[in-house]
Coordinates of C-alpha atoms and ligand atoms in Angstrom, one line a residue:
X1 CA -43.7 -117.5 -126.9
X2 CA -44.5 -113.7 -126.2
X3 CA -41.6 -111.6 -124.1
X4 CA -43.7 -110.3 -121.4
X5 CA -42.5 -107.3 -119.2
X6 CA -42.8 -107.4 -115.9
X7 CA -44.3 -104.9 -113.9
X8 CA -45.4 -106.2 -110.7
X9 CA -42.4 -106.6 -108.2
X10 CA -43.2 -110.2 -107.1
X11 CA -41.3 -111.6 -110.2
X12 CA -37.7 -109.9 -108.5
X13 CA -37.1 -112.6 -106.2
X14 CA -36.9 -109.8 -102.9
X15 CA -38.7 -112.3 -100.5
X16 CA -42.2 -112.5 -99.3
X17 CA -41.8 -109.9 -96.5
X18 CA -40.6 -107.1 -98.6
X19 CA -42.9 -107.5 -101.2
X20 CA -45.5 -107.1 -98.6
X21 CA -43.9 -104.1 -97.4
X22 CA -43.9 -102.6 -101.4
X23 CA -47.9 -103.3 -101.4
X24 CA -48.2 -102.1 -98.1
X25 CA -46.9 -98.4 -99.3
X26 CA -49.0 -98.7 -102.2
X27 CA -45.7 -100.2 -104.5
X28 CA -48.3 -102.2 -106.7
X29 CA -46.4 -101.8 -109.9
X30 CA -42.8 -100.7 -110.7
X31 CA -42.2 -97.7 -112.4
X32 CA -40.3 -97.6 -115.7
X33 CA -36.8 -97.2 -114.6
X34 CA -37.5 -100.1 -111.9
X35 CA -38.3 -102.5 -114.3
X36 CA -35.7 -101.6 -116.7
X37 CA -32.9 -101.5 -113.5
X38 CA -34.1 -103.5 -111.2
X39 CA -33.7 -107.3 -112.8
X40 CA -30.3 -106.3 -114.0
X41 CA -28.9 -104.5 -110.6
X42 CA -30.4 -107.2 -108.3
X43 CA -28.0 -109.8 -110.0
X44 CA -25.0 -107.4 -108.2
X45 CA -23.8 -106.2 -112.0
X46 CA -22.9 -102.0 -112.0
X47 CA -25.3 -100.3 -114.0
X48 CA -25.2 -96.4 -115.0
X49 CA -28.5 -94.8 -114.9
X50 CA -30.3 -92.4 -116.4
X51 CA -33.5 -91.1 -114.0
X52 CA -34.7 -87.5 -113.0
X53 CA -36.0 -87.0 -109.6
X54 CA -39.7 -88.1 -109.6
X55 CA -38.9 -91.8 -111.3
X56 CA -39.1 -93.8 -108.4
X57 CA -35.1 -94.1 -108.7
X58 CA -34.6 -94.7 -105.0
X59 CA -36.4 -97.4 -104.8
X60 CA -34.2 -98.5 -107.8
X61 CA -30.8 -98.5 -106.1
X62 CA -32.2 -98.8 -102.5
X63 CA -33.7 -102.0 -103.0
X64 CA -30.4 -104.2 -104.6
X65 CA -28.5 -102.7 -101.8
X66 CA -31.0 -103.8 -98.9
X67 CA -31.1 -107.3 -100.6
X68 CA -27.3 -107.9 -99.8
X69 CA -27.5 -106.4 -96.3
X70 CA -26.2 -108.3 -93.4
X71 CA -28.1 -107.2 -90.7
X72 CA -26.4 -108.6 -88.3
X73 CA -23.1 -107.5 -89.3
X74 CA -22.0 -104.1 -87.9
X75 CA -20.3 -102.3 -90.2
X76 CA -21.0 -99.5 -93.3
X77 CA -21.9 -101.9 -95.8
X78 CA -23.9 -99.5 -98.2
X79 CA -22.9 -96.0 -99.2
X80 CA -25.2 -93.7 -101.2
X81 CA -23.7 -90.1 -102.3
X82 CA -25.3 -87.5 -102.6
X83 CA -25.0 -83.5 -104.0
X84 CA -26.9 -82.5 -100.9
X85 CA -28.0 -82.4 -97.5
X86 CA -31.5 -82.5 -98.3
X87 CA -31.6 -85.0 -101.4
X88 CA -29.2 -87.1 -98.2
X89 CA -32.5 -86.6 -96.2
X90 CA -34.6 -87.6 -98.4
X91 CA -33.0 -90.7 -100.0
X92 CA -32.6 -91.9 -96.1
X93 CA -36.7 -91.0 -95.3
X94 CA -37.1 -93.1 -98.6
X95 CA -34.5 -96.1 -97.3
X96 CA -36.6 -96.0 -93.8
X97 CA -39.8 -96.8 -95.7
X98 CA -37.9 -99.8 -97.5
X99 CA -36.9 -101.5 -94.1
X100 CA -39.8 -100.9 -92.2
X101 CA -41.1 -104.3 -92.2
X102 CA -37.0 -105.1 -91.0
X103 CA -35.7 -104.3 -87.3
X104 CA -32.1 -103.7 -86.6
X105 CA -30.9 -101.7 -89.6
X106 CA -29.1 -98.8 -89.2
X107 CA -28.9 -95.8 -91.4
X108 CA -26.7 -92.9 -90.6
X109 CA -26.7 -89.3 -92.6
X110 CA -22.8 -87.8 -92.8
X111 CA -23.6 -84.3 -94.4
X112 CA -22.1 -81.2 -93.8
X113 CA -23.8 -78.3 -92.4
X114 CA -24.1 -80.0 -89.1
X115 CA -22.1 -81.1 -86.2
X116 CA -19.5 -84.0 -86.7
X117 CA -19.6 -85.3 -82.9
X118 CA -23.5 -87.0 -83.3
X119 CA -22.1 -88.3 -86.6
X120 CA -19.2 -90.3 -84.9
X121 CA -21.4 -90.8 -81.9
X122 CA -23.8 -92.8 -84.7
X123 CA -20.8 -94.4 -86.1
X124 CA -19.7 -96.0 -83.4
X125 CA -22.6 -97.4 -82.6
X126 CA -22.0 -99.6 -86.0
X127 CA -24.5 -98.0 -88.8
X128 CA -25.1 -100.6 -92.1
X129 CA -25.9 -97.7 -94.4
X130 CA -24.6 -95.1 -94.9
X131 CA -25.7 -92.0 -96.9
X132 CA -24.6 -88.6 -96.9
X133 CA -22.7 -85.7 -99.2
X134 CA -18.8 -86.3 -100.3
X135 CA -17.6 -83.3 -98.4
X136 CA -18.4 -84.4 -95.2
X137 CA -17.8 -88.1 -95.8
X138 CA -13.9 -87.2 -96.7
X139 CA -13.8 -85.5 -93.6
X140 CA -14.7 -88.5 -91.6
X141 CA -12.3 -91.1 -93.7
X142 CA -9.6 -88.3 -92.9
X143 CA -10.2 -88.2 -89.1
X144 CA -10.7 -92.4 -89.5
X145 CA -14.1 -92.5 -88.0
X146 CA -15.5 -94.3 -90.9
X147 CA -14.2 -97.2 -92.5
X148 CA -15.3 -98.4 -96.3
X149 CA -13.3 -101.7 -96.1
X150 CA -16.7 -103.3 -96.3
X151 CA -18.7 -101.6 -98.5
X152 CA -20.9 -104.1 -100.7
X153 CA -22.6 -101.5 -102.9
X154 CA -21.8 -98.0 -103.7
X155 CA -24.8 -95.8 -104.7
X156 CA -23.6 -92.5 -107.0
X157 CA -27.1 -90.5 -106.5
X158 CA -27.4 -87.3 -108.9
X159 CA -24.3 -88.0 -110.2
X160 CA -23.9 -85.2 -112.5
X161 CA -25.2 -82.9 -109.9
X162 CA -22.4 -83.7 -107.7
X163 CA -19.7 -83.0 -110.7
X164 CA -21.0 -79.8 -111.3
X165 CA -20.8 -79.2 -107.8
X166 CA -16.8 -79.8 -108.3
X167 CA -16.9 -83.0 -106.0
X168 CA -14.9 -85.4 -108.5
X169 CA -12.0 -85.5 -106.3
X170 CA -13.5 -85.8 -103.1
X171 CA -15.7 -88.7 -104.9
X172 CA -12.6 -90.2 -106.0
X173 CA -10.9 -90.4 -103.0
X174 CA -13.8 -91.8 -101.1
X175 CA -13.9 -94.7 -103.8
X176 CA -10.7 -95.7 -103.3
X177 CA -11.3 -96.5 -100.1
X178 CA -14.2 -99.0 -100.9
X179 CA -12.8 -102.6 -102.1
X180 CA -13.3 -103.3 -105.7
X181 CA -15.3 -106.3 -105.7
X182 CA -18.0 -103.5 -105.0
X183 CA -21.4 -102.9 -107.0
X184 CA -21.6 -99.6 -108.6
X185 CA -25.0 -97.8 -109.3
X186 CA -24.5 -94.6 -110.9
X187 CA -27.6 -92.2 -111.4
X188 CA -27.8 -89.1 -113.2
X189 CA -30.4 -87.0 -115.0
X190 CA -28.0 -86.1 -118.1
X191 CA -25.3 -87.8 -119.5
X192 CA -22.5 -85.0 -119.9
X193 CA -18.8 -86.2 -120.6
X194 CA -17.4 -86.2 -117.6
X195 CA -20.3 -88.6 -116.4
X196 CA -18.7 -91.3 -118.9
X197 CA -15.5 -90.6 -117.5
X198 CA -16.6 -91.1 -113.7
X199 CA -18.2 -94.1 -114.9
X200 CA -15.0 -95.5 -117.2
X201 CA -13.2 -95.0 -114.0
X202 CA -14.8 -96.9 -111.4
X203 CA -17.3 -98.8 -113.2
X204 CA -16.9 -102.7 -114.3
X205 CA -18.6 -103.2 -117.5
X206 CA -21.4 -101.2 -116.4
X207 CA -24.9 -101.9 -117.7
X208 CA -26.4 -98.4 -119.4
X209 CA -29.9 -97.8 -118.9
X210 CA -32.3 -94.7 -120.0
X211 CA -36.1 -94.4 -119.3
X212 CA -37.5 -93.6 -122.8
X213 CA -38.4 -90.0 -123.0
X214 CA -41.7 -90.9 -124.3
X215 CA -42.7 -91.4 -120.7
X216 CA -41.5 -88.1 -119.5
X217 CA -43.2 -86.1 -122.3
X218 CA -46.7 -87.3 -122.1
X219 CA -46.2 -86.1 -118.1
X220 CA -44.5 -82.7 -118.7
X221 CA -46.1 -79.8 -120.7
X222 CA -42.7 -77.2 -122.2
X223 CA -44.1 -74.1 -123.1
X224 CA -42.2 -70.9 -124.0
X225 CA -43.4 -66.9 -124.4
X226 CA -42.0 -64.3 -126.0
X227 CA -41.9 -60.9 -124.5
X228 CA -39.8 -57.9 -123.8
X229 CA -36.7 -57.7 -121.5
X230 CA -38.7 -54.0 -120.0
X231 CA -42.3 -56.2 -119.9
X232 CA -40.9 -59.5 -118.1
X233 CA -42.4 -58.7 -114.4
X234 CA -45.6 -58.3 -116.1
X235 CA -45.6 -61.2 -118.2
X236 CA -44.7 -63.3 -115.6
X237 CA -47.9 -61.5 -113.7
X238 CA -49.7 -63.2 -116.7
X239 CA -48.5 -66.1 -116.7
X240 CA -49.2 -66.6 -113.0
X241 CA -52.9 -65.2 -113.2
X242 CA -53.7 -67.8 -116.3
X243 CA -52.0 -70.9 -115.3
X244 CA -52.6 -70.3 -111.3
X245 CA -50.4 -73.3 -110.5
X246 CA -50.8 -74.8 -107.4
X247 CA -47.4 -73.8 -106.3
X248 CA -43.9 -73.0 -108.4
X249 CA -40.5 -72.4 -108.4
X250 CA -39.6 -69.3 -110.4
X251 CA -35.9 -69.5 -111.5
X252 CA -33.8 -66.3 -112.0
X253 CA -30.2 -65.7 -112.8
X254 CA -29.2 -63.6 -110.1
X255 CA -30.0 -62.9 -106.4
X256 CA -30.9 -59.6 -107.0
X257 CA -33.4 -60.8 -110.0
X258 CA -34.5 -63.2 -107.2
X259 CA -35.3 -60.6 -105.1
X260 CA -37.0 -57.8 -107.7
X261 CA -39.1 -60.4 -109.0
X262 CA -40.4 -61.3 -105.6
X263 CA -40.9 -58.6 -104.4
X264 CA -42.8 -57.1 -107.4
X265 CA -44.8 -60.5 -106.9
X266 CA -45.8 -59.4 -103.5
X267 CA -46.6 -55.6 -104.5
X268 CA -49.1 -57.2 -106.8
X269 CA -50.5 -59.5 -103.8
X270 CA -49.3 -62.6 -104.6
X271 CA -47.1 -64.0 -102.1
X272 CA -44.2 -64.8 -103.1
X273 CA -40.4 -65.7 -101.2
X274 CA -36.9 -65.4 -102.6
X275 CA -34.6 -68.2 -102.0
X276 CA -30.8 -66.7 -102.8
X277 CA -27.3 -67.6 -101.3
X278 CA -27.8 -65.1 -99.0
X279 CA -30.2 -66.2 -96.9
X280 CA -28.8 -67.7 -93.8
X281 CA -29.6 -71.1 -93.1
X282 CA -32.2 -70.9 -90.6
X283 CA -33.9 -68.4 -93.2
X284 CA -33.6 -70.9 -96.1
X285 CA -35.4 -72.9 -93.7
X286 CA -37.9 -71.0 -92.8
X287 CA -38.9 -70.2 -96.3
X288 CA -38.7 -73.6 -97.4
X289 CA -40.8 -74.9 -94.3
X290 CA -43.0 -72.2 -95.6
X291 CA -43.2 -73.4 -99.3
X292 CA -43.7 -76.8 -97.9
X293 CA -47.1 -75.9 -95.9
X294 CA -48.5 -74.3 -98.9
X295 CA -48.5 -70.7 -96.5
X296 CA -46.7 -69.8 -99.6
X297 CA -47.6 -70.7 -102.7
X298 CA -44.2 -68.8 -104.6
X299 CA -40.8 -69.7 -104.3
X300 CA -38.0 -67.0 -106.6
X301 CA -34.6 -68.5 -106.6
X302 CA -31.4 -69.2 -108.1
X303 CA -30.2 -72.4 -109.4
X304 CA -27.6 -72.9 -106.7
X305 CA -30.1 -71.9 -103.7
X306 CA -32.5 -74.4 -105.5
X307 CA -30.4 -77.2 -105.7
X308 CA -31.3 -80.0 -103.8
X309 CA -34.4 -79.1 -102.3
X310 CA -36.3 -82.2 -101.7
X311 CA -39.8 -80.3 -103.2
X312 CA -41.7 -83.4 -104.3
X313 CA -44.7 -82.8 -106.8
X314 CA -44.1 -79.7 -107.6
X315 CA -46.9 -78.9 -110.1
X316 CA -45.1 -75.9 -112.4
X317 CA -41.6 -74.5 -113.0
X318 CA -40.9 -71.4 -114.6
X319 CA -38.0 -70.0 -116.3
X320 CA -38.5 -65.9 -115.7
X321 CA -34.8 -66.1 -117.3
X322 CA -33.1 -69.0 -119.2
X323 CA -30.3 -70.8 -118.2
X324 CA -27.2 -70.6 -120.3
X325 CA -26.9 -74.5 -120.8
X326 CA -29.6 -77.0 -121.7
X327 CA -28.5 -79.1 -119.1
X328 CA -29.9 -76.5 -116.0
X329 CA -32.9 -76.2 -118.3
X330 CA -33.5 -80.1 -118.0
X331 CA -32.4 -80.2 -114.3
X332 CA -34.7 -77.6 -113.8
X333 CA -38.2 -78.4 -115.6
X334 CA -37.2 -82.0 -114.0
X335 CA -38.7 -80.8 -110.4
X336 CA -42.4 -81.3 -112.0
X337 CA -44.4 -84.0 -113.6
X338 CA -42.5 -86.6 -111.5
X339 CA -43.8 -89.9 -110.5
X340 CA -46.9 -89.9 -112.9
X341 CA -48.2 -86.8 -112.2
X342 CA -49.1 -83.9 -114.7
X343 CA -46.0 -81.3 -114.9
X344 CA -45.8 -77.4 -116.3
X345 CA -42.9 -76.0 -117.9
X346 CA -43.1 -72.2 -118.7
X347 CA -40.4 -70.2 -119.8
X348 CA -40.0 -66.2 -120.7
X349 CA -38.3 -65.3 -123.6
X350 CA -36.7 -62.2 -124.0
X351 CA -36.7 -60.8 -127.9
X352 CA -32.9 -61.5 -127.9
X353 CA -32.8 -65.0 -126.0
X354 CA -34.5 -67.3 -129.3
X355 CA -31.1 -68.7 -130.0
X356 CA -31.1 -70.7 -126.2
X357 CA -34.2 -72.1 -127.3
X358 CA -32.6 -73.9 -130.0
X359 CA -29.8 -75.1 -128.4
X360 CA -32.6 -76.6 -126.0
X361 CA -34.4 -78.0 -128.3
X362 CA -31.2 -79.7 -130.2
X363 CA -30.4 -81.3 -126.6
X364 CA -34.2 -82.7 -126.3
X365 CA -33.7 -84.0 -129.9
X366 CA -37.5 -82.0 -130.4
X367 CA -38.9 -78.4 -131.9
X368 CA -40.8 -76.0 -129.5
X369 CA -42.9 -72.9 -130.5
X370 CA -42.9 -69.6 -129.0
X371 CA -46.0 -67.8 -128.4
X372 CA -46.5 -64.1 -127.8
X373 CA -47.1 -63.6 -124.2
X374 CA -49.7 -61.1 -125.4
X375 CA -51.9 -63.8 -126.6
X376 CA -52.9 -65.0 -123.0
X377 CA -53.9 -61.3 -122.2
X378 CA -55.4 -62.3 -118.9
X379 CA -56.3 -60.4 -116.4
X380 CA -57.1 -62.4 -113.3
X381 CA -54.8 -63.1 -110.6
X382 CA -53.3 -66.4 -108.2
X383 CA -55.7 -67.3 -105.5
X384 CA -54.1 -65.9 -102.0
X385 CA -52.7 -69.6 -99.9
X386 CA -54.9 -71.5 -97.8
X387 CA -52.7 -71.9 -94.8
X388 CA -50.5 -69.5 -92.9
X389 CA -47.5 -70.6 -91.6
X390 CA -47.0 -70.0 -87.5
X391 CA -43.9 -70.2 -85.7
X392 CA -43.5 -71.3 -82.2
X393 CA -40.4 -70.8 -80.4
X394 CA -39.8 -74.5 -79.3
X395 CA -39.0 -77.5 -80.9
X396 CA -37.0 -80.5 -80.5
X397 CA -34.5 -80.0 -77.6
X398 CA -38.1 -78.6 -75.8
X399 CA -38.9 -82.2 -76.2
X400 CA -42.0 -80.9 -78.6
X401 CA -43.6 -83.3 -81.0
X402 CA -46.3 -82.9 -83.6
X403 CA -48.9 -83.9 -81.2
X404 CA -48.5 -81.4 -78.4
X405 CA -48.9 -78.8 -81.0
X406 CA -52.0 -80.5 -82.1
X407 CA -53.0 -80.8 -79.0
X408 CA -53.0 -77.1 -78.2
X409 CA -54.8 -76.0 -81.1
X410 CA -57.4 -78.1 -80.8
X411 CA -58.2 -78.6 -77.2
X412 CA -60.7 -76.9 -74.7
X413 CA -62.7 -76.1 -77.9
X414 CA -60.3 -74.8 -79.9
X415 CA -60.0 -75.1 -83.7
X416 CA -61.1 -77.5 -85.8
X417 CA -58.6 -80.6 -86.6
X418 CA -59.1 -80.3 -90.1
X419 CA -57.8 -76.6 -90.2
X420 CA -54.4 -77.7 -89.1
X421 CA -52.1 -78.6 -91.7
X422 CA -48.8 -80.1 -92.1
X423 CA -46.7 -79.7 -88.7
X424 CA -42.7 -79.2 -88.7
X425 CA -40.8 -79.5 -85.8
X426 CA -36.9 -78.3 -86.1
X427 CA -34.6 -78.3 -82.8
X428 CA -35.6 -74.9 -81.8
X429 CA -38.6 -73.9 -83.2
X430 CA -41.7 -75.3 -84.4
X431 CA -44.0 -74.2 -87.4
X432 CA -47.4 -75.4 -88.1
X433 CA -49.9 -74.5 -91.0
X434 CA -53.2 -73.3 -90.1
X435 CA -56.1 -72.4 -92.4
X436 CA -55.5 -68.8 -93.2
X437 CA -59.6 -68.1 -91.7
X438 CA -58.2 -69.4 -88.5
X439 CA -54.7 -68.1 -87.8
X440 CA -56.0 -65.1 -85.1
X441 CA -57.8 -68.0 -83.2
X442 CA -54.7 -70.6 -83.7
X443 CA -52.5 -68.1 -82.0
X444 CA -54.6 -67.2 -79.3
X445 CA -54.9 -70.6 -78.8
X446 CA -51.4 -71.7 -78.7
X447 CA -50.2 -68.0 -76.9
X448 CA -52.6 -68.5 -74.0
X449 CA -52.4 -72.5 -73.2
X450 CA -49.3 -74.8 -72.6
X451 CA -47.0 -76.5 -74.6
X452 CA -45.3 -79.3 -72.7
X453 CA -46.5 -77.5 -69.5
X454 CA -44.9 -74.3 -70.3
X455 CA -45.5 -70.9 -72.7
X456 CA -43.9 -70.0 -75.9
X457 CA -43.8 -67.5 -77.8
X458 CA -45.6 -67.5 -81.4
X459 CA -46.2 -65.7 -84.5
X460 CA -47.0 -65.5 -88.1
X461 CA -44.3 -66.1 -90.7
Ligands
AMP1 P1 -37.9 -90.9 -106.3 O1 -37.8 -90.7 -107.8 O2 -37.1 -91.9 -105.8 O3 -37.7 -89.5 -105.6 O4 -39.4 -91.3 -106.0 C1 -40.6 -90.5 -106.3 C2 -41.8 -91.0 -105.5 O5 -42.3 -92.1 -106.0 C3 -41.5 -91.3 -104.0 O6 -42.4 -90.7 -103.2 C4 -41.6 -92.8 -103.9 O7 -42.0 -93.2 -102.6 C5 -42.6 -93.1 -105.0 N1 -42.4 -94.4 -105.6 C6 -41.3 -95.1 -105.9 N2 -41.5 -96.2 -106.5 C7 -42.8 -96.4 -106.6 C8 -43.7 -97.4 -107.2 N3 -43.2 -98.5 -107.7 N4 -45.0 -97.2 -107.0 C9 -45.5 -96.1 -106.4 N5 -44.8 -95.1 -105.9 C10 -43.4 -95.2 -106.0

C-alpha cells in the first residue's frame, strides 16, 4: 500500500462542526506545518516546533487546544505566551475565528501596556483561554487574580522571540504554576541553544518538527547589493524605484539611521515613516495604523520597534543595514512570502560587510551572490499611495463604530463607497483611509455632518 499524506482536515478527527467552520474561512487544505503537527499534537503529546509567522502556525496549536476545551467549565484552561502585545492580539483575532461556529468560550488578552483592572474584571468573569505576554501574566499570578491549577495545554508562541526578549525567568515561573500533566507546544522560528534548553526543561519527550525549507524558498526571493557606505541612501532610492514593492519594512540599526533614511525618503517624495523606540505609544500607533491603510506605503525601523507587529503579507523587506546575527536576518526576511504568497528579500551591502553574508549563508546551509547595485541603474521612482489616512478625534468611548464613519462619508451624496478603505477605530480616535483623489471632499464631508449626533474634529495624518 502507498503512505498517503493528508491534506484536507477532515481526516483529524475535529468533529463535523469545526470542520465546517475550517471550510467556511476558506481552510480547504492544511498547510505544511499543520499536517506535519497537527496528527501528532491532537493525540495530547508535546511537540517543539519550528514555524515562521506566515505558516498557518496558529491554527496549529490553536486547534489541539480548542479540542480539549471544556466549555462549560470556568476556568483558564489554555494559555498561549506570547513576546508581544500585538502577536497576543493577533493569535486571539485568529482563536475567535476558530470558535466561531462555538458560543460560550471565553478568551481573555493579559498584556502589558494596558490597565490591569479590565483584566481582573475579565477574569473573574471565568475566561477558558487565556493568552497574553509573560510580564503581565506574572503580575497577575503575583497579585493571585489568575490561577493555572487547570491549565490543559500550554502554548509557547515565538518562543525564541520571547528569550531574546530576556523573559526565561518570568516564563519559568509562570510554568511552574501549571500542573505537569500539561501539553506543551513550543513554536519558534530558529532553534538557538537556549530553545533546547527551555524545551529539556519543561518538555516531556517532546515531538521535534521543522517545515522543510524547500517550501519557504520557492516563496521567498534573498537578494543582496553591493554599494558604498557614502552611496547607501541612494542605493536604497534604487532599489525602491525598480522593485516598487507594494509596501516594506526598511530595517536600520539605529534610531537615528531610522530617522535619516526616512526622512531622505521623503525629501525624494516617497513617503516614508520611522518606527524607533522613541515614539510614544499613541505615535507607534498612529504610524502603524497608517502603514496598515496603505496611506503609507514605507515603514524605517529598528528591530526592537519592529518586533511584534502583526503586518501580515508584507510583500518586501529590506536590510538598508545588516544585522549582526543570522538569526535577526531570518526573523527579519520571515515578515514576507508568508502563507503562500510571493516574498522579497533585499539587502545593502556595504564594501566592508561581505563577511555577514557568509555567516548568513552558513546558517541557511546555502550560497548567495552579490550584485553591484550599479547594475539596476534605474531611474524611476515608487508610485505615491492610493489612500490617505484621516484622523477623527473620536472613537470607542464616543461609542463610534466603523459604520457611522461610513455613514458620514458617504451619505447626502457624499463619496463613493468604494473610495473608503480600511476603517480603524481606537478608544479615542478614529482613522479611516480614503482614496487620496478624495481626501478634500472626505473631510468636508465628515467636518461638516455628524458623527453619533455630534462634531469632531478631523484631519490628515
Ligand atoms: P499564521 O502563521 O498563524 O499567522 O497564519 C497565517 C495566515 O494563514 C492567517 O491569516 C491564517 O488565517 C491563514 N491560514 C492558516 N491556516 C490556513 C489554511 N489551512 N488554509 C488557508 N489559510 C490558512
Amino acid at each position: 500500500m502507498r503512505a498517503t499524506t493528508l491534506t484536507n482536515f477532515s481526516g483529524l478527527g475535529l468533529g463535523d462542526a469545526q470542520i465546517d467552520n475550517l471550510t467556511s474561512l476558506g481552510y480547504e487544505e492544511m498547510t505544511t506545518i499543520q499536517a506535519m503537527v497537527l496528527p501528532t499534537a491532537l493525540l495530547g503529546k508535546d511537540v517543539i516546533a519550528q514555524a515562521k509567522t506566515g505558516s498557518g502556525k496558529t491554527a496549529t496549536f490553536s486547534l489541539p487546544l480548542l479540542a480539549k476545551l471544556n466549555p462549560r467549565h470556568f476556568g483558564a484552561q489554555a494559555l498561549v505566551l506570547c513576546p508581544t502585545r500585538e502577536l497576543a492580539t493577533q493569535v486571539a483575532t485568529e482563536i475567535r475565528r476558530l470558535i466561531r461556529h462555538q458560543q460560550n468560550i471565553k478568551i481573555v488578552i493579559l498584556c502589558g501596556g494596558q490597565s490591569i483592572g479590565p483584566q481582573i474584571g475579565s477574569l473573574e468573569h471565568g475566561a477558558h483561554i487565556i493568552v497574553g505576554t509573560p510580564g503581565r501574566i506574572k503580575d497577575h499570578l503575583r497579585k493571585k487574580t489568575l490561577n493555572l491549577g487547570q491549565i490543559s495545554t500550554l502554548v509557547l508562541d515565538e518562543a525564541d522571540r520571547m528569550l531574546d526578549m530576556g523573559f526565561f525567568d518570568d516564563i519559568e515561573s509562570i510554568i511552574k504554576e501549571t500542573p505537569k500533566s500539561r501539553q506543551t507546544l513550543l513554536f519558534s522560528a530558529t532553534y538557538p541553544e537556549h530553545i533546547e534548553t527551555l524545551s529539556g526543561r519543561f518538555q516531556k519527550d517532546p515531538e521535534k518538527i521543522s517545515a522543510p525549507s524547500l517550501h519557504e524558498e520557492t516563496q521567498l526571493q534573498q537578494l543582496f547589493y553591493l554599494t558604498k557606505r557614502s552611496r547607501k541612501l541612494n542605493s536604497l532610492q534604487t532599489l525602491l524605484g525598480h522593485y516598487q514593492p507594494e509596501s516594506a519594512i526598511v530595517f536600520c540599526h539605529t534610531k537615528d539611521t531610522t530617522r535619516e533614511v526616512s526622512a531622505h525618503l521623503n525629501r525624494n517624495d516617497i513617503p516614508a515613516l520611522a518606527l524607533n523606540g522613541d515614539l510614544e505609544q499613541r505615535d507607534r500607533d498612529q504610524v502603524l495604523i497608517q502603514f496598515r491603510q496603505q496611506s503609507c506605503r514605507i515603514l524605517v525601523a529598528t528591530d526592537v520597534a519592529a518586533r511584534g507587529l502583526d503586518i501580515n503579507d508584507l510583500p518586501a523587506v529590506i536590510n538598508y543595514d545588516l544585522p549582526k546575527d543570522p538569526e535577526s536576518y531570518v526573523h527579519r526576511i520571515g515578515r514576507t512570502g508568508r502563507a503562500g504568497k510571493q516574498g522579497l528579500a533585499i539587502s545593502l551591502l556595504a564594501d566592508r560587510e561581505r563577511h555577514k553574508l557568509e555567516s548568513i549563508g552558513n546558517f541557511q546551509d546555502r550560497e548567495y551572490d552579490v550584485t553591484p547595485i550599479e547594475s539596476l541603474n534605474n531611474k524611476s521612482t515608487m508610485p505615491t499611495p492610493d489612500y490617505v489616512t484621516l484622523c477623527i478625534s473620536a472613537g470607542r468611548k464616543e461609542k463610534v463604530r466603523p459604520g457611522d464613519i461610513l455613514g458620514a462619508l458617504t451619505g447626502d451624496a457624499g463619496i463613493k463607497g468604494s473610495a473608503v478603505g480600511n476603517i480603524t477605530v481606537s478608544d479615542y480616535a478614529a482613522y479611516v483611509a480614503v482614496e487620496t483623489t478624495v481626501a478634500t471632499e472626505a473631510i468636508k464631508q465628515l467636518a461638516a455632518g455628524k458623527i453619533k449626533g455630534r462634531k469632531f474634529k478631523v484631519r490628515g495624518l
